[in-house]
Short mmCIF file of C-alpha atoms and ligand atoms in Angstrom, two decimals:
data_model
loop_
_atom_site.label_atom_id
_atom_site.label_comp_id
_atom_site.label_asym_id
_atom_site.label_seq_id
_atom_site.Cartn_x
_atom_site.Cartn_y
_atom_site.Cartn_z
CA UNK L 1 17.02 -8.12 8.38
CA UNK L 2 15.68 -11.12 6.45
CA UNK L 3 12.71 -12.80 8.11
CA UNK L 4 12.71 -15.59 5.53
CA UNK L 5 15.75 -17.07 7.28
CA UNK L 6 13.72 -17.68 10.44
CA UNK L 7 11.88 -20.72 9.09
CA UNK L 8 15.12 -22.38 8.08
CA UNK L 9 16.71 -21.75 11.46
CA UNK L 10 13.65 -22.97 13.38
CA UNK L 11 13.33 -26.18 11.33
CA UNK L 12 13.89 -29.06 13.72
CA UNK L 13 12.96 -26.96 16.79
CA UNK L 14 9.77 -27.85 18.69
CA UNK L 15 6.64 -26.04 17.33
CA UNK L 16 6.31 -23.80 20.39
CA UNK L 17 9.60 -22.12 19.44
CA UNK L 18 7.87 -20.58 16.41
CA UNK L 19 5.22 -19.16 18.72
CA UNK L 20 7.88 -17.74 21.04
CA UNK L 21 9.65 -16.17 18.08
CA UNK L 22 6.40 -14.73 16.70
CA UNK L 23 5.60 -13.26 20.10
CA UNK L 24 9.06 -11.70 20.35
CA UNK L 25 9.27 -10.30 16.81
CA UNK L 26 5.69 -9.26 16.00
CA UNK L 27 4.14 -8.54 19.40
CA UNK L 28 6.95 -7.60 21.79
CA UNK L 29 8.77 -5.95 18.84
CA UNK L 30 12.23 -6.82 20.10
CA UNK L 31 15.17 -5.55 18.10
CA UNK L 32 17.83 -7.80 19.63
CA UNK L 33 17.57 -11.57 20.07
CA UNK L 34 19.34 -11.30 23.42
CA UNK L 35 16.18 -9.73 24.84
CA UNK L 36 14.22 -12.93 24.12
CA UNK L 37 14.85 -14.77 27.36
CA UNK L 38 12.26 -17.46 26.53
CA UNK L 39 14.70 -18.86 23.94
CA UNK L 40 17.80 -20.88 24.91
CA UNK L 41 21.01 -18.91 24.75
CA UNK L 42 22.44 -21.16 22.02
CA UNK L 43 19.46 -20.55 19.74
CA UNK L 44 19.61 -16.81 20.46
CA UNK L 45 23.21 -16.81 19.30
CA UNK L 46 22.32 -18.67 16.08
CA UNK L 47 19.51 -16.19 15.43
CA UNK L 48 21.75 -13.23 16.23
CA UNK L 49 24.41 -14.49 13.79
CA UNK L 50 22.10 -15.54 10.96
CA UNK L 51 18.98 -13.40 11.25
CA UNK L 52 19.74 -10.13 13.04
CA UNK L 53 16.62 -8.07 13.70
CA UNK L 54 18.00 -4.72 12.64
CA UNK L 55 16.10 -2.93 9.85
CA UNK L 56 18.31 -0.52 7.96
CA UNK L 57 16.09 2.55 7.58
CA UNK L 58 16.30 6.34 7.48
CA UNK L 59 13.16 7.94 8.86
CA UNK L 60 11.79 11.40 8.09
CA UNK L 61 8.88 13.07 9.89
CA UNK L 62 6.64 15.77 8.39
CA UNK L 63 6.46 19.10 10.23
CA UNK L 64 3.01 18.33 11.60
CA UNK L 65 4.34 14.92 12.78
CA UNK L 66 1.33 13.19 11.25
CA UNK L 67 3.22 11.59 8.37
CA UNK L 68 6.53 9.76 8.44
CA UNK L 69 8.46 8.25 5.59
CA UNK L 70 11.13 5.54 5.82
CA UNK L 71 13.75 4.77 3.25
CA UNK L 72 14.66 1.13 3.83
CA UNK L 73 17.85 -0.39 2.45
CA UNK L 74 17.22 -4.06 1.72
CA UNK L 75 19.74 -6.87 2.19
CA UNK L 76 20.82 -6.61 -1.47
CA UNK L 77 21.27 -2.83 -1.28
CA UNK L 78 18.06 -1.94 -3.11
CA UNK L 79 16.01 0.81 -1.51
CA UNK L 80 12.27 1.11 -0.97
CA UNK L 81 10.02 3.63 0.71
CA UNK L 82 7.12 3.17 3.09
CA UNK L 83 4.91 5.73 4.79
CA UNK L 84 3.12 5.93 8.15
CA UNK L 85 0.09 8.17 8.52
CA UNK L 86 -1.15 8.85 12.03
CA UNK L 87 -4.80 9.88 12.07
CA UNK L 88 -6.97 11.18 14.89
CA UNK L 89 -8.28 8.49 17.23
CA UNK L 90 -5.20 6.24 17.22
CA UNK L 91 -5.68 4.97 13.66
CA UNK L 92 -2.29 4.28 12.15
CA UNK L 93 -2.16 3.53 8.44
CA UNK L 94 0.93 2.21 6.71
CA UNK L 95 1.41 2.49 2.98
CA UNK L 96 3.65 -0.36 1.80
CA UNK L 97 5.67 -0.87 -1.36
CA UNK L 98 5.30 -4.14 -3.23
CA UNK L 99 8.14 -3.76 -5.76
CA UNK L 100 11.48 -1.96 -6.03
CA UNK L 101 10.49 0.66 -8.62
CA UNK L 102 7.68 -0.03 -11.07
CA UNK L 103 7.48 -1.01 -14.72
CA UNK L 104 4.23 0.79 -15.51
CA UNK L 105 5.53 4.32 -16.05
CA UNK L 106 2.39 6.27 -15.17
CA UNK L 107 3.26 9.79 -16.25
CA UNK L 108 2.14 11.45 -12.99
CA UNK L 109 4.16 9.13 -10.74
CA UNK L 110 7.74 9.51 -9.50
CA UNK L 111 8.15 5.77 -8.90
CA UNK L 112 7.20 5.06 -12.50
CA UNK L 113 10.28 6.91 -13.67
CA UNK L 114 12.58 4.43 -11.93
CA UNK L 115 11.59 1.38 -13.94
CA UNK L 116 11.29 -1.99 -12.23
CA UNK L 117 14.29 -3.34 -10.35
CA UNK L 118 12.67 -6.37 -8.75
CA UNK L 119 9.67 -7.74 -6.87
CA UNK L 120 9.68 -7.66 -3.08
CA UNK L 121 9.29 -10.86 -1.11
CA UNK L 122 6.35 -11.28 1.27
CA UNK L 123 8.76 -10.89 4.20
CA UNK L 124 10.13 -7.62 2.81
CA UNK L 125 6.57 -6.29 2.62
CA UNK L 126 5.80 -7.41 6.19
CA UNK L 127 9.06 -5.86 7.44
CA UNK L 128 7.75 -2.43 6.42
CA UNK L 129 4.85 -2.82 8.86
CA UNK L 130 7.20 -4.22 11.50
CA UNK L 131 9.39 -1.15 11.20
CA UNK L 132 6.45 1.21 11.81
CA UNK L 133 5.21 -0.84 14.76
CA UNK L 134 8.65 -0.44 16.31
CA UNK L 135 8.55 3.31 15.64
CA UNK L 136 5.09 3.61 17.21
CA UNK L 137 6.32 1.68 20.24
CA UNK L 138 9.31 4.03 20.56
CA UNK L 139 7.03 7.06 20.25
CA UNK L 140 4.94 5.70 23.11
CA UNK L 141 1.80 5.34 20.97
CA UNK L 142 -1.00 3.37 22.61
CA UNK L 143 -1.78 1.37 19.49
CA UNK L 144 0.17 -0.24 16.69
CA UNK L 145 -0.43 -0.22 12.92
CA UNK L 146 -4.18 -0.64 12.40
CA UNK L 147 -4.50 -0.31 8.61
CA UNK L 148 -2.31 -1.25 5.66
CA UNK L 149 -2.65 0.04 2.11
CA UNK L 150 -0.70 -1.40 -0.83
CA UNK L 151 -0.24 1.96 -2.52
CA UNK L 152 3.50 2.53 -2.26
CA UNK L 153 6.10 1.77 -4.91
CA UNK L 154 5.08 -0.83 -7.47
CA UNK L 155 1.97 -2.51 -8.89
CA UNK L 156 0.85 -5.09 -6.29
CA UNK L 157 -0.89 -7.32 -8.85
CA UNK L 158 2.35 -7.73 -10.80
CA UNK L 159 3.77 -9.32 -7.65
CA UNK L 160 0.56 -11.16 -6.87
CA UNK L 161 1.82 -14.26 -5.02
CA UNK L 162 4.11 -12.38 -2.62
CA UNK L 163 1.46 -9.72 -2.00
CA UNK L 164 -1.17 -12.32 -1.12
CA UNK L 165 1.29 -14.14 1.12
CA UNK L 166 2.17 -10.89 2.89
CA UNK L 167 -1.52 -10.14 3.46
CA UNK L 168 -1.97 -13.56 5.07
CA UNK L 169 1.05 -12.88 7.30
CA UNK L 170 -0.27 -9.45 8.33
CA UNK L 171 -3.64 -11.03 9.00
CA UNK L 172 -2.15 -13.88 11.08
CA UNK L 173 -3.56 -13.96 14.60
CA UNK L 174 -0.18 -15.01 15.96
CA UNK L 175 1.48 -12.04 14.28
CA UNK L 176 0.16 -8.53 13.67
CA UNK L 177 -3.46 -9.70 13.52
CA UNK L 178 -4.52 -6.86 11.19
CA UNK L 179 -8.09 -7.51 10.03
CA UNK L 180 -8.57 -8.19 6.31
CA UNK L 181 -11.10 -5.33 6.15
CA UNK L 182 -8.34 -2.98 7.32
CA UNK L 183 -6.14 -3.93 4.37
CA UNK L 184 -6.52 -2.34 0.91
CA UNK L 185 -4.81 -3.24 -2.34
CA UNK L 186 -4.64 -0.63 -5.06
CA UNK L 187 -4.16 -1.63 -8.68
CA UNK L 188 -3.65 0.30 -11.86
CA UNK L 189 -6.08 -2.13 -13.52
CA UNK L 190 -4.46 -5.52 -14.17
CA UNK L 191 -7.80 -7.00 -15.24
CA UNK L 192 -7.02 -10.76 -15.00
CA UNK L 193 -5.60 -10.30 -11.51
CA UNK L 194 -8.65 -8.32 -10.36
CA UNK L 195 -10.70 -11.38 -11.32
CA UNK L 196 -8.29 -13.71 -9.54
CA UNK L 197 -8.42 -11.46 -6.45
CA UNK L 198 -12.22 -11.72 -6.50
CA UNK L 199 -11.92 -15.49 -6.04
CA UNK L 200 -9.60 -15.30 -3.00
CA UNK L 201 -12.47 -15.34 -0.50
CA UNK L 202 -10.81 -12.74 1.71
CA UNK L 203 -12.42 -9.54 2.90
CA UNK L 204 -9.64 -7.27 1.60
CA UNK L 205 -10.54 -3.91 0.05
CA UNK L 206 -9.84 -3.24 -3.60
CA UNK L 207 -8.95 0.18 -4.95
CA UNK L 208 -8.65 1.01 -8.63
CA UNK L 209 -6.38 3.83 -9.80
CA UNK L 210 -8.71 5.24 -12.43
CA UNK L 211 -7.57 8.86 -13.00
CA UNK L 212 -9.33 9.28 -16.37
CA UNK L 213 -12.85 8.62 -17.67
CA UNK L 214 -11.89 7.47 -21.19
CA UNK L 215 -9.28 5.32 -22.92
CA UNK L 216 -7.63 8.14 -24.83
CA UNK L 217 -6.69 10.15 -21.76
CA UNK L 218 -6.09 7.14 -19.54
CA UNK L 219 -3.61 5.66 -22.01
CA UNK L 220 -1.71 8.94 -21.98
CA UNK L 221 -1.56 9.02 -18.17
CA UNK L 222 -1.22 5.28 -17.61
CA UNK L 223 0.34 3.30 -20.47
CA UNK L 224 -0.95 0.04 -18.94
CA UNK L 225 -4.36 1.13 -20.27
CA UNK L 226 -3.26 0.14 -23.77
CA UNK L 227 -2.97 -3.48 -22.52
CA UNK L 228 -6.07 -3.44 -20.35
CA UNK L 229 -8.48 -0.81 -21.70
CA UNK L 230 -11.24 0.60 -19.54
CA UNK L 231 -13.91 -1.74 -20.93
CA UNK L 232 -11.88 -4.75 -19.81
CA UNK L 233 -10.95 -3.22 -16.44
CA UNK L 234 -14.56 -2.29 -15.69
CA UNK L 235 -15.72 -5.80 -16.62
CA UNK L 236 -13.20 -7.19 -14.13
CA UNK L 237 -14.45 -4.71 -11.51
CA UNK L 238 -18.06 -5.84 -12.17
CA UNK L 239 -16.93 -9.44 -11.74
CA UNK L 240 -15.18 -8.54 -8.45
CA UNK L 241 -18.30 -6.79 -7.14
CA UNK L 242 -20.56 -9.63 -8.20
CA UNK L 243 -18.34 -12.21 -6.49
CA UNK L 244 -17.57 -10.30 -3.28
CA UNK L 245 -20.38 -7.76 -2.94
CA UNK L 246 -17.69 -5.37 -1.75
CA UNK L 247 -17.47 -1.72 -2.71
CA UNK L 248 -14.55 -0.76 -4.94
CA UNK L 249 -12.75 2.51 -4.32
CA UNK L 250 -12.02 4.36 -7.58
CA UNK L 251 -9.11 6.73 -7.10
CA UNK L 252 -8.98 9.85 -9.22
CA UNK L 253 -6.07 12.27 -9.02
CA UNK L 254 -7.21 15.80 -9.78
CA UNK L 255 -4.72 17.25 -12.29
CA UNK L 256 -5.17 20.81 -13.58
CA UNK L 257 -6.47 21.05 -17.17
CA UNK L 258 -5.87 17.34 -17.72
CA UNK L 259 -8.74 15.45 -16.11
CA UNK L 260 -10.61 18.01 -13.99
CA UNK L 261 -13.27 19.44 -16.35
CA UNK L 262 -17.04 19.11 -15.94
CA UNK L 263 -17.22 17.19 -19.24
CA UNK L 264 -14.85 14.66 -17.76
CA UNK L 265 -16.94 14.49 -14.57
CA UNK L 266 -19.92 13.73 -16.81
CA UNK L 267 -18.02 10.95 -18.60
CA UNK L 268 -16.85 9.53 -15.29
CA UNK L 269 -20.38 9.51 -13.88
CA UNK L 270 -21.58 7.58 -16.96
CA UNK L 271 -18.73 5.08 -16.66
CA UNK L 272 -19.47 4.35 -13.00
CA UNK L 273 -23.24 4.70 -12.97
CA UNK L 274 -25.02 1.87 -11.15
CA UNK L 275 -21.83 0.22 -9.88
CA UNK L 276 -21.01 -0.48 -6.24
CA UNK L 277 -18.14 1.98 -6.18
CA UNK L 278 -16.99 5.05 -4.35
CA UNK L 279 -14.92 7.78 -5.98
CA UNK L 280 -11.98 9.17 -4.05
CA UNK L 281 -10.77 12.48 -5.45
CA UNK L 282 -7.13 13.00 -4.55
CA UNK L 283 -5.34 16.32 -4.53
CA UNK L 284 -2.43 15.94 -6.94
CA UNK L 285 1.07 16.36 -5.52
CA UNK L 286 3.42 18.02 -7.99
CA UNK L 287 6.10 15.69 -9.40
CA UNK L 288 7.27 18.12 -12.13
CA UNK L 289 5.02 16.72 -14.82
CA UNK L 290 1.65 18.29 -13.92
CA UNK L 291 -0.04 20.85 -11.70
CA UNK L 292 -2.69 20.22 -9.05
CA UNK L 293 -6.31 21.08 -9.95
CA UNK L 294 -7.72 24.26 -8.41
CA UNK L 295 -9.91 23.69 -5.36
CA UNK L 296 -12.91 25.34 -7.09
CA UNK L 297 -12.59 22.80 -9.93
CA UNK L 298 -12.33 19.92 -7.49
CA UNK L 299 -15.45 21.17 -5.73
CA UNK L 300 -17.40 21.48 -8.99
CA UNK L 301 -16.24 18.01 -10.09
CA UNK L 302 -17.23 16.52 -6.76
CA UNK L 303 -20.62 18.28 -6.71
CA UNK L 304 -21.44 17.01 -10.20
CA UNK L 305 -20.62 13.39 -9.30
CA UNK L 306 -22.59 13.65 -6.06
CA UNK L 307 -25.61 15.04 -7.95
CA UNK L 308 -25.43 12.01 -10.23
CA UNK L 309 -25.85 9.80 -7.16
CA UNK L 310 -22.23 8.67 -6.80
CA UNK L 311 -20.56 8.37 -3.42
CA UNK L 312 -17.56 10.72 -3.43
CA UNK L 313 -14.84 11.42 -0.90
CA UNK L 314 -11.94 13.80 -1.10
CA UNK L 315 -8.46 13.02 0.13
CA UNK L 316 -6.38 15.97 1.11
CA UNK L 317 -2.67 15.90 0.68
CA UNK L 318 -0.33 15.14 3.54
CA UNK L 319 3.37 14.47 3.94
CA UNK L 320 4.20 16.66 0.95
CA UNK L 321 7.11 18.34 2.78
CA UNK L 322 8.91 14.99 3.08
CA UNK L 323 7.88 13.77 -0.39
CA UNK L 324 5.70 11.08 1.14
CA UNK L 325 2.48 11.99 -0.60
CA UNK L 326 0.83 9.95 -3.35
CA UNK L 327 2.95 9.65 -6.46
CA UNK L 328 5.99 11.23 -4.82
CA UNK L 329 7.77 8.13 -3.53
CA UNK L 330 11.28 7.72 -4.94
CA UNK L 331 11.40 11.29 -6.14
CA UNK L 332 14.61 12.08 -4.31
CA UNK L 333 16.29 8.70 -4.29
S1 SF4 K 401 1.21 4.98 -10.09
FE1 SF4 K 401 1.57 2.92 -9.29
S2 SF4 K 401 1.41 1.63 -11.12
FE2 SF4 K 401 1.73 3.71 -11.87
S3 SF4 K 401 3.96 3.91 -12.12
FE3 SF4 K 401 3.45 4.65 -10.06
S4 SF4 K 401 3.76 2.90 -8.73
FE4 SF4 K 401 3.59 2.12 -10.83
#
């Protein structure tokens, strides 16, 4: 499926055709143009021949059925992964990929080992959400995708234009109508793009993959830190907060004997003191390179940060049995 072809096909058609197509594709979630009886048969045939609605995907469900992973084969044969997490209370969060592979080679991340193949287009990002909406419809779920996080394969800010365009499409009232506040973009710390993002005047959430409290360790875990050291990244975060007055989520993977000591908690508290941030401690999912921190160490780390007045949450792992957890995408493909 290649949604970008739609605009070309609909050029020259009256404007209400676009609305009919949007209704069919994004709201009614049709998978065959023949079902769209509001369109003339001739146009349906052109659409069927030039823009079939099939998404080529293999879908895997975790044993507890709460997490699903899809391996999508794109038109050019490249493959990407996307994840659906179904939470209590009909909240459905989709984690989307923004690139095929990733150039940043974070040492704890399976995607990073692939290298970058190419950027995704805005339509290819939106198609990931479309796929999950179709799955939810098939499963008989009451609601559709409610939240989207850009935390899958790739660094979103290295594909900035397409990512922003995809956010606008997801946000579009005539399409999925997902509120900006329900969309989060996670970056490894591309400082100039954090500043640019601050100027976008959209209410999208920003998450920063921090994972270390100092440059020495962070550069070992995330080589991008040698280009944008912590001082520069934190300045960009300050700028973002000043401009938007929005809280930034700092993500911190808890890796045994690497970044989980009390000294490191102390350093982290100093780094973040006084900033409008929240720390999210994430249980590490093994990808061969490291081991997860022990729960008693995570607790001590969390307690220390909380005592220092920081807001801290803890994300438990899910989808590990289908390799859909953080840092595991692309491990088997
Ligand atoms: S953690 Fe994110 S930025 Fe780092 S290599 Fe993996 S996908 Fe790329």
